[in-house]
Coordinates of C-alpha atoms in Angstrom, one line a residue:
M15 CA -106.7 -163.2 -210.1
P16 CA -109.4 -164.7 -211.8
R17 CA -108.7 -168.9 -211.0
A18 CA -109.9 -171.9 -213.3
A19 CA -109.8 -175.1 -211.2
E20 CA -110.9 -177.2 -214.0
A21 CA -108.3 -175.9 -216.3
P22 CA -105.1 -178.2 -217.0
G23 CA -102.1 -177.7 -214.9
P24 CA -100.1 -175.3 -216.0
G25 CA -96.9 -176.8 -216.0
A26 CA -98.5 -179.8 -218.4
R27 CA -97.6 -179.9 -222.0
P28 CA -100.2 -179.4 -224.3
G29 CA -102.0 -181.6 -226.2
R30 CA -101.4 -180.8 -229.6
P31 CA -97.9 -179.9 -231.4
A32 CA -99.7 -176.7 -232.6
R33 CA -99.5 -175.2 -229.2
L34 CA -95.9 -175.5 -229.1
L35 CA -95.1 -174.3 -232.1
A36 CA -97.3 -171.2 -232.8
P37 CA -95.3 -169.1 -230.3
L38 CA -92.1 -170.3 -232.2
G39 CA -93.7 -169.1 -235.4
I40 CA -95.0 -165.5 -234.0
A41 CA -91.8 -164.8 -232.9
L42 CA -89.9 -166.3 -235.8
A43 CA -92.7 -164.2 -238.2
G44 CA -91.7 -160.9 -236.0
L45 CA -87.7 -161.7 -236.3
L46 CA -87.8 -162.0 -240.2
G47 CA -89.4 -159.4 -240.5
R48 CA -87.6 -157.1 -238.1
S49 CA -84.5 -158.6 -240.0
A50 CA -85.4 -157.9 -243.1
V51 CA -85.9 -154.4 -242.8
D52 CA -82.9 -153.6 -240.8
K53 CA -81.1 -155.2 -244.0
L54 CA -82.8 -153.2 -246.5
L55 CA -82.6 -150.4 -244.7
A56 CA -78.7 -150.7 -244.1
L57 CA -78.8 -151.4 -248.1
R58 CA -80.9 -148.0 -248.9
A59 CA -79.6 -145.8 -246.3
G60 CA -76.3 -147.3 -244.6
A61 CA -76.0 -146.9 -240.7
A62 CA -77.8 -143.8 -240.4
G63 CA -81.4 -145.7 -241.8
V64 CA -80.6 -147.9 -239.5
V65 CA -80.6 -146.2 -236.6
A66 CA -83.2 -143.4 -237.7
W67 CA -85.6 -146.7 -237.8
G68 CA -84.2 -147.6 -234.2
Q69 CA -85.1 -144.4 -232.8
M70 CA -88.5 -144.3 -234.6
S71 CA -89.2 -147.6 -233.7
S72 CA -88.6 -146.5 -229.8
L73 CA -90.7 -143.4 -230.3
L74 CA -93.7 -145.6 -231.5
D75 CA -92.7 -148.0 -228.5
L76 CA -93.2 -145.2 -226.0
V77 CA -96.8 -144.3 -226.7
V78 CA -97.5 -148.5 -227.4
G79 CA -95.7 -149.3 -224.5
V80 CA -97.6 -147.8 -221.9
V81 CA -100.9 -149.3 -223.4
A82 CA -99.4 -152.8 -224.2
A83 CA -97.4 -153.6 -221.4
G84 CA -100.0 -152.4 -218.7
I85 CA -103.4 -152.6 -220.0
G86 CA -102.9 -155.0 -222.8
S87 CA -100.7 -157.6 -220.4
G88 CA -103.5 -157.1 -218.0
L89 CA -106.3 -157.7 -220.5
A90 CA -104.4 -161.2 -221.7
V91 CA -104.3 -162.3 -217.9
L92 CA -107.9 -161.6 -217.2
A93 CA -109.1 -163.0 -220.6
A94 CA -107.5 -165.8 -220.1
G95 CA -109.7 -166.8 -217.0
S96 CA -112.7 -165.6 -218.2
D97 CA -115.6 -167.0 -220.6
A98 CA -116.4 -165.2 -224.0
P99 CA -118.6 -162.8 -222.7
R100 CA -116.6 -161.6 -219.9
R101 CA -113.8 -161.3 -222.8
A102 CA -115.9 -159.1 -224.7
V103 CA -116.5 -156.8 -222.0
L104 CA -112.3 -156.7 -220.7
L105 CA -112.0 -155.9 -224.6
R106 CA -113.9 -152.8 -225.1
S107 CA -113.4 -151.7 -221.9
A108 CA -109.4 -152.0 -222.9
L109 CA -109.9 -150.7 -226.1
R110 CA -111.7 -147.2 -224.6
L111 CA -109.0 -146.9 -221.6
G112 CA -105.7 -147.9 -224.4
G113 CA -107.1 -145.4 -226.8
A114 CA -107.5 -142.5 -224.8
L115 CA -103.7 -143.0 -222.3
S116 CA -102.1 -143.6 -226.1
A117 CA -103.7 -140.4 -227.3
A118 CA -102.5 -138.3 -223.9
V119 CA -99.0 -140.0 -225.0
A120 CA -99.1 -138.9 -228.2
T121 CA -100.1 -135.6 -227.6
L122 CA -97.4 -135.1 -225.1
L123 CA -95.1 -136.1 -227.9
C124 CA -96.0 -133.7 -230.0
C125 CA -96.0 -130.9 -227.5
V126 CA -92.2 -131.9 -227.1
A127 CA -91.9 -131.9 -230.8
A128 CA -93.5 -128.3 -231.4
G129 CA -91.8 -127.1 -228.3
P130 CA -88.3 -125.2 -228.6
A131 CA -86.7 -127.9 -226.4
P132 CA -83.8 -129.5 -228.5
W133 CA -85.1 -132.9 -228.1
A134 CA -85.4 -133.6 -231.7
A135 CA -81.7 -132.9 -231.8
A136 CA -81.0 -135.3 -229.2
I137 CA -82.9 -137.9 -230.7
G138 CA -81.7 -137.7 -234.2
L139 CA -84.8 -137.4 -236.0
P140 CA -86.7 -134.0 -237.2
P141 CA -89.4 -132.8 -235.3
G142 CA -92.3 -134.0 -237.8
D143 CA -91.2 -137.7 -237.4
L144 CA -92.2 -137.0 -233.6
V145 CA -95.2 -136.2 -234.8
L146 CA -95.9 -139.3 -237.1
A147 CA -94.8 -141.3 -234.0
G148 CA -97.4 -140.0 -231.5
V149 CA -100.3 -140.3 -234.2
A150 CA -99.2 -143.8 -235.6
G151 CA -98.5 -144.8 -232.0
V152 CA -102.5 -144.4 -231.2
A153 CA -103.4 -146.8 -234.1
L154 CA -100.6 -149.1 -233.0
S155 CA -102.0 -149.5 -229.7
L156 CA -105.4 -150.3 -230.3
G157 CA -104.0 -153.4 -232.2
S158 CA -101.6 -154.7 -229.8
L159 CA -104.8 -154.7 -227.4
A160 CA -106.4 -156.8 -230.0
G161 CA -103.4 -159.1 -229.8
S162 CA -103.5 -159.2 -226.2
Y163 CA -107.3 -160.0 -226.7
W164 CA -106.6 -163.1 -228.9
L165 CA -103.6 -164.2 -227.0
G166 CA -105.8 -164.5 -223.7
A167 CA -108.3 -166.2 -225.5
Q168 CA -105.5 -168.5 -226.7
R169 CA -106.5 -168.3 -230.5
L170 CA -103.0 -168.6 -231.5
R171 CA -102.8 -169.8 -235.0
L172 CA -104.7 -166.6 -235.6
Q173 CA -101.7 -165.0 -233.6
L174 CA -99.6 -166.3 -236.1
L175 CA -101.2 -164.9 -239.2
L176 CA -101.3 -161.7 -238.0
A177 CA -97.5 -161.4 -237.3
L178 CA -96.9 -163.1 -240.9
L179 CA -99.2 -160.4 -242.2
G180 CA -97.1 -157.7 -239.9
A181 CA -94.0 -158.6 -241.1
G182 CA -94.9 -159.0 -244.7
V183 CA -96.2 -155.5 -244.7
G184 CA -93.2 -154.1 -243.1
V185 CA -90.6 -155.8 -245.6
L186 CA -93.1 -154.1 -248.6
A187 CA -92.8 -150.6 -247.2
A188 CA -88.9 -150.8 -246.6
G189 CA -88.5 -152.1 -250.2
F190 CA -90.8 -150.2 -252.0
A191 CA -90.9 -147.0 -250.3
P192 CA -89.6 -144.0 -252.1
G193 CA -86.7 -142.3 -250.7
G194 CA -84.5 -144.9 -249.1
Q195 CA -80.9 -142.7 -249.4
A196 CA -79.7 -140.7 -246.9
P197 CA -78.0 -137.6 -246.9
Q198 CA -74.1 -138.3 -247.4
A199 CA -73.5 -135.8 -244.5
V200 CA -76.0 -137.8 -242.4
Q201 CA -73.9 -140.9 -243.0
A202 CA -70.7 -139.2 -242.0
A203 CA -71.8 -137.5 -238.7
H204 CA -70.3 -138.4 -235.4
A205 CA -72.6 -136.3 -233.4
V206 CA -76.4 -136.4 -233.1
H207 CA -78.2 -133.6 -234.2
V208 CA -81.3 -132.9 -236.3
V209 CA -81.4 -135.1 -239.8
R210 CA -83.7 -134.7 -242.6
G211 CA -86.4 -137.2 -242.3
L212 CA -85.8 -140.4 -244.2
P213 CA -89.6 -141.0 -246.4
V214 CA -88.7 -144.7 -246.2
V215 CA -89.0 -144.6 -242.2
R216 CA -92.3 -142.4 -242.5
W217 CA -93.6 -145.2 -244.9
L218 CA -92.7 -148.5 -242.5
A219 CA -94.7 -146.1 -239.2
G220 CA -97.7 -145.4 -241.6
A221 CA -97.9 -148.9 -242.9
Q222 CA -97.8 -150.6 -239.5
A223 CA -100.4 -148.1 -237.9
L224 CA -103.2 -148.7 -241.0
L225 CA -102.5 -152.1 -240.3
S226 CA -103.0 -152.1 -236.8
L227 CA -105.9 -150.3 -237.3
A228 CA -107.4 -153.0 -239.5
V229 CA -106.9 -155.5 -237.1
A230 CA -108.5 -153.5 -234.2
A231 CA -111.1 -152.8 -236.3
W232 CA -111.9 -156.5 -237.5
T233 CA -111.2 -158.1 -233.9
L234 CA -114.2 -155.8 -232.7
R235 CA -116.8 -156.8 -235.3
A236 CA -115.4 -160.6 -234.7
V237 CA -116.1 -160.4 -231.0
P238 CA -120.0 -160.9 -229.8
H239 CA -121.6 -158.2 -227.7
A240 CA -121.6 -159.2 -224.1
P241 CA -124.8 -159.7 -222.2
G242 CA -126.2 -155.9 -221.7
A243 CA -125.1 -154.6 -224.6
D244 CA -128.4 -156.0 -226.8
R245 CA -131.1 -154.0 -227.1
G246 CA -133.5 -154.3 -224.4
A247 CA -131.1 -155.8 -221.9
D248 CA -130.4 -153.8 -218.7
P249 CA -128.0 -151.2 -219.6
G250 CA -126.9 -150.4 -215.7
A251 CA -125.6 -154.3 -215.7
D252 CA -123.7 -153.4 -218.6
R253 CA -122.2 -150.2 -217.2
V254 CA -121.6 -152.3 -213.4
A255 CA -120.0 -154.9 -215.8
D256 CA -117.9 -152.1 -217.4
R257 CA -117.0 -150.4 -214.1
R258 CA -115.2 -153.6 -212.9
A259 CA -113.3 -154.3 -216.1
R260 CA -111.9 -151.1 -215.9
G261 CA -110.9 -151.4 -212.7
E262 CA -109.0 -154.7 -213.0
L263 CA -107.5 -153.5 -216.0
L264 CA -106.6 -150.2 -214.2
R265 CA -104.3 -152.2 -211.6
Y266 CA -101.8 -152.7 -214.2
L267 CA -101.5 -149.0 -215.4
P268 CA -98.6 -148.7 -213.0
A269 CA -96.4 -151.4 -214.9
G270 CA -97.3 -150.3 -218.4
L271 CA -96.1 -146.6 -217.4
A272 CA -92.7 -148.0 -216.0
L273 CA -92.1 -150.6 -218.8
G274 CA -93.9 -148.4 -221.5
V275 CA -92.0 -145.0 -220.4
L276 CA -88.8 -146.2 -219.3
G277 CA -87.9 -148.9 -221.4
P278 CA -88.1 -146.8 -225.1
A279 CA -86.9 -143.8 -223.3
S280 CA -84.0 -145.5 -222.3
M281 CA -83.2 -147.0 -225.7
L282 CA -84.0 -143.7 -227.6
A283 CA -80.9 -142.4 -225.2
A284 CA -78.8 -145.0 -225.6
R285 CA -78.9 -145.0 -229.0
A286 CA -78.0 -141.4 -228.8
L287 CA -75.7 -141.3 -226.7
T288 CA -73.4 -144.0 -228.6
A289 CA -73.8 -142.1 -231.8
Q290 CA -72.4 -139.0 -229.7
G291 CA -70.1 -140.5 -227.7
L292 CA -68.7 -142.9 -230.5
S293 CA -70.1 -142.6 -233.9
W294 CA -73.4 -143.3 -235.9
Q295 CA -71.5 -146.6 -237.2
A296 CA -71.5 -147.8 -233.5
A297 CA -74.9 -146.7 -233.0
A298 CA -76.2 -149.0 -235.8
S299 CA -73.8 -151.8 -234.6
L300 CA -75.4 -151.3 -231.1
Q301 CA -78.7 -151.6 -232.6
A302 CA -77.4 -154.9 -234.4
L303 CA -76.3 -156.1 -231.4
W304 CA -80.0 -156.0 -229.8
R305 CA -81.8 -157.3 -233.0
V306 CA -79.3 -160.3 -233.3
S307 CA -80.1 -160.7 -229.4
D308 CA -83.9 -160.6 -230.2
W309 CA -83.5 -163.9 -232.6
V310 CA -83.5 -165.5 -229.0
S311 CA -85.1 -163.2 -226.3
S312 CA -88.1 -162.4 -228.3
I313 CA -88.7 -166.3 -229.1
A314 CA -88.3 -166.6 -225.0
A315 CA -90.7 -163.6 -224.5
S316 CA -93.4 -165.2 -227.3
V317 CA -93.0 -168.7 -224.9
L318 CA -94.0 -167.2 -221.8
S319 CA -96.6 -164.5 -223.0
V320 CA -98.1 -167.1 -225.1
L321 CA -97.7 -170.3 -223.4
Y322 CA -97.0 -169.3 -220.0
L323 CA -98.4 -165.8 -218.7
P324 CA -102.0 -167.6 -219.1
R325 CA -100.9 -171.0 -217.1
L326 CA -99.3 -168.8 -214.4
G327 CA -102.3 -166.4 -214.0
R328 CA -104.7 -169.6 -213.7
A329 CA -102.1 -171.0 -211.3
W330 CA -101.7 -168.1 -209.3
G331 CA -103.3 -168.9 -205.6
T332 CA -103.4 -172.8 -206.4
A333 CA -100.8 -175.7 -205.3
R334 CA -100.0 -175.4 -208.7
W335 CA -97.7 -171.9 -208.8
A336 CA -94.4 -173.4 -207.9
E337 CA -94.6 -176.0 -210.4
A338 CA -95.8 -173.4 -213.3
L339 CA -92.5 -171.0 -212.3
R340 CA -90.3 -174.4 -212.9
A341 CA -91.8 -175.2 -216.4
A342 CA -91.7 -171.0 -217.3
A343 CA -87.9 -171.3 -216.5
L344 CA -86.9 -174.6 -218.0
A345 CA -88.8 -173.8 -220.8
V346 CA -86.7 -171.0 -222.0
V347 CA -83.5 -170.1 -219.8
P348 CA -81.4 -173.5 -220.9
A349 CA -82.6 -173.4 -224.5
S350 CA -81.5 -169.4 -224.6
A351 CA -77.9 -170.3 -223.3
L352 CA -77.4 -172.8 -226.0
A353 CA -78.6 -170.2 -228.4
F354 CA -76.6 -167.5 -227.2
G355 CA -73.5 -169.6 -227.3
L356 CA -74.5 -170.6 -231.2
L357 CA -75.2 -167.2 -232.1
L358 CA -71.3 -165.9 -230.4
L359 CA -69.6 -169.3 -232.4
L360 CA -71.1 -168.0 -235.5
R361 CA -71.0 -164.2 -234.8
L362 CA -69.1 -163.3 -238.3
P363 CA -71.2 -165.2 -240.2
V364 CA -74.5 -164.0 -238.8
F365 CA -73.8 -160.5 -238.4
E366 CA -72.5 -160.3 -242.2
A367 CA -75.7 -161.9 -243.4
L368 CA -78.2 -159.7 -241.5
Y369 CA -76.4 -156.3 -241.8
G370 CA -73.3 -156.4 -244.0
S371 CA -69.5 -156.6 -242.6
R372 CA -69.5 -152.9 -241.6
F373 CA -71.9 -153.9 -238.5
V374 CA -69.9 -156.7 -236.9
P375 CA -68.9 -155.9 -233.4
G376 CA -65.8 -157.5 -231.8
A377 CA -66.0 -160.9 -229.9
G378 CA -65.7 -159.2 -226.4
A379 CA -68.2 -156.8 -226.7
T380 CA -70.9 -159.1 -228.4
A381 CA -70.0 -162.1 -225.5
L382 CA -70.8 -159.2 -223.0
F383 CA -73.9 -158.3 -224.6
F384 CA -74.9 -161.7 -225.3
A385 CA -74.2 -162.6 -221.4
G386 CA -76.4 -159.7 -220.3
S387 CA -79.4 -160.8 -223.0
L388 CA -79.4 -164.3 -221.3
L389 CA -79.7 -163.0 -217.7
R390 CA -82.7 -160.8 -219.4
V391 CA -84.2 -164.1 -220.5
A392 CA -84.1 -165.3 -217.0
A393 CA -85.3 -162.2 -215.4
W394 CA -88.5 -162.2 -217.5
V395 CA -89.7 -165.4 -216.0
P396 CA -90.1 -163.8 -212.4
L397 CA -91.4 -160.8 -214.6
F398 CA -94.1 -162.8 -215.8
A399 CA -94.9 -164.3 -212.4
L400 CA -95.3 -160.9 -211.5
Y401 CA -97.5 -160.1 -214.3
A402 CA -99.8 -163.4 -213.4
Q403 CA -100.2 -162.2 -209.2
G404 CA -101.0 -158.8 -210.8
R405 CA -98.5 -156.5 -208.9
A406 CA -98.0 -153.9 -211.0
R407 CA -96.1 -151.6 -208.3
A408 CA -93.8 -154.2 -208.0
I409 CA -93.2 -154.4 -211.9
A410 CA -92.4 -150.5 -211.9
L411 CA -90.4 -150.7 -208.9
G412 CA -87.9 -153.5 -210.5
E413 CA -87.7 -151.7 -214.2
L414 CA -86.0 -149.0 -212.8
A415 CA -83.2 -151.7 -212.7
S416 CA -83.2 -152.7 -216.3
L417 CA -83.1 -150.5 -219.5
P418 CA -82.8 -146.9 -217.4
L419 CA -79.9 -148.1 -215.3
F420 CA -78.3 -149.5 -218.8
A421 CA -78.8 -145.6 -220.2
A422 CA -77.5 -144.6 -216.7
L423 CA -74.2 -146.3 -216.7
L424 CA -73.8 -145.1 -220.7
A425 CA -74.8 -141.3 -220.0
A426 CA -71.7 -142.0 -216.9
G427 CA -69.2 -142.8 -219.5
A428 CA -69.5 -146.4 -221.3
A429 CA -71.3 -145.1 -224.1
R430 CA -67.8 -143.0 -224.9
A431 CA -65.7 -146.0 -223.8
G432 CA -66.4 -148.2 -226.5
L433 CA -68.8 -151.1 -227.7
A434 CA -67.1 -153.2 -225.0
W435 CA -68.0 -151.1 -222.2
I436 CA -71.7 -150.8 -223.3
G437 CA -71.5 -154.4 -223.4
A438 CA -70.4 -154.9 -219.7
A439 CA -73.0 -151.9 -218.9
W440 CA -75.7 -153.8 -220.4
L441 CA -74.5 -157.3 -218.7
L442 CA -74.5 -155.4 -215.2
S443 CA -77.9 -153.6 -215.7
Y444 CA -79.7 -157.1 -216.3
A445 CA -77.5 -158.7 -213.7
A446 CA -79.3 -156.3 -211.4
Y447 CA -82.6 -156.6 -213.1
A448 CA -83.0 -160.7 -212.7
G449 CA -81.7 -160.2 -208.9
V450 CA -84.5 -157.6 -208.1
N451 CA -87.3 -159.3 -209.8
L452 CA -86.3 -162.0 -207.8
L453 CA -86.5 -160.5 -205.0
L454 CA -90.0 -158.8 -205.2
L455 CA -91.3 -162.7 -206.3
R456 CA -90.0 -163.8 -202.9
A457 CA -91.8 -161.0 -201.1
A458 CA -94.9 -161.7 -202.3
R459 CA -97.7 -162.9 -199.9
P460 CA -98.3 -167.2 -199.9
P461 CA -101.2 -167.7 -202.0
R462 CA -104.6 -168.5 -200.3
S463 CA -105.5 -172.2 -200.2

């Protein structure tokens, strides 16, 4: 892991308020955009529209997550400890690797859509939407790598601008796309089956893909070429630098395969199992629980990734490591506990404002789900520490105890027992995830002096 002895201590407070406010702004921009999109879908297409976009989002995450959670996180960590020419080499290597990897995943998704297996029926989307998710996912993957580059370079104001732009594009697509009304038969359904595709969902995916392509292209033009790319420079040195960058980035591939495949696939399964075991309305309430929880967990994730992942990367192998871990935990866990408590007290007005009265879950289910989401935030502190250590295999192992375990518990019967049992499964899964991540972190070799 690259080290920067001259860098400020990871546990130190930023010198400017903008460095504290930027992660909050980035998270809030995404949250406001997603909530506005869900509200528009609930008004225009009902529960089926909310669930359909949730399933499409998970399909996109299936393509993007393999790249973003692996190569993208590696790019952010490595770029944080590198100078500008080195970051340029890392960016171009990451885009080549990420483009190839996401294209391979998209091809598999298109083959599933064209094959005889009833996957579309299980997911609840038509085959054409699976193909669209694969194509759009490649574009979103390239855009996510551009974001990872700017994260490593600590261009926080630019990241905030991109987040606001992405939220605005999503709201415009959800509000003005044609064909928002879902078929009445779909809204009344109590089983997962192939539904007639909603044009508004397709417009959302297409708009996000076009924006991501534009961001990736602009980033390539904005980043200066590294030495060796200029005319007359040694092409052999450029190839050596590129091979080295590829090797460092590929160390993070197992984490991307685990988080990028298992997580979105588990979310797809969770919604489908809930819709099949209970109803589309129950699946929409589950989606609302996830989205409301994101108002806390996404802010915590943004603070950890934008501020503390680069600092943990610089601190690994130095005497500042323990201090950096404590600072990361204290920055997100107590505040998240307070926020989840407030959301629980304001459950009725919050869910009614964001979704509507038909989407309000019970108090017991909400409390269980929020408790599990708090444990999820706590589990992310050792997770980001494992990323900083470059321990992709440990990350992949720990991922089995999170969303895959949750989906397995739903398949075992929780999805048919009601939202409270689903909340209990969520709590149990993330209690296991936090414990496993802590054990994996404690098993790390002591950093060399």
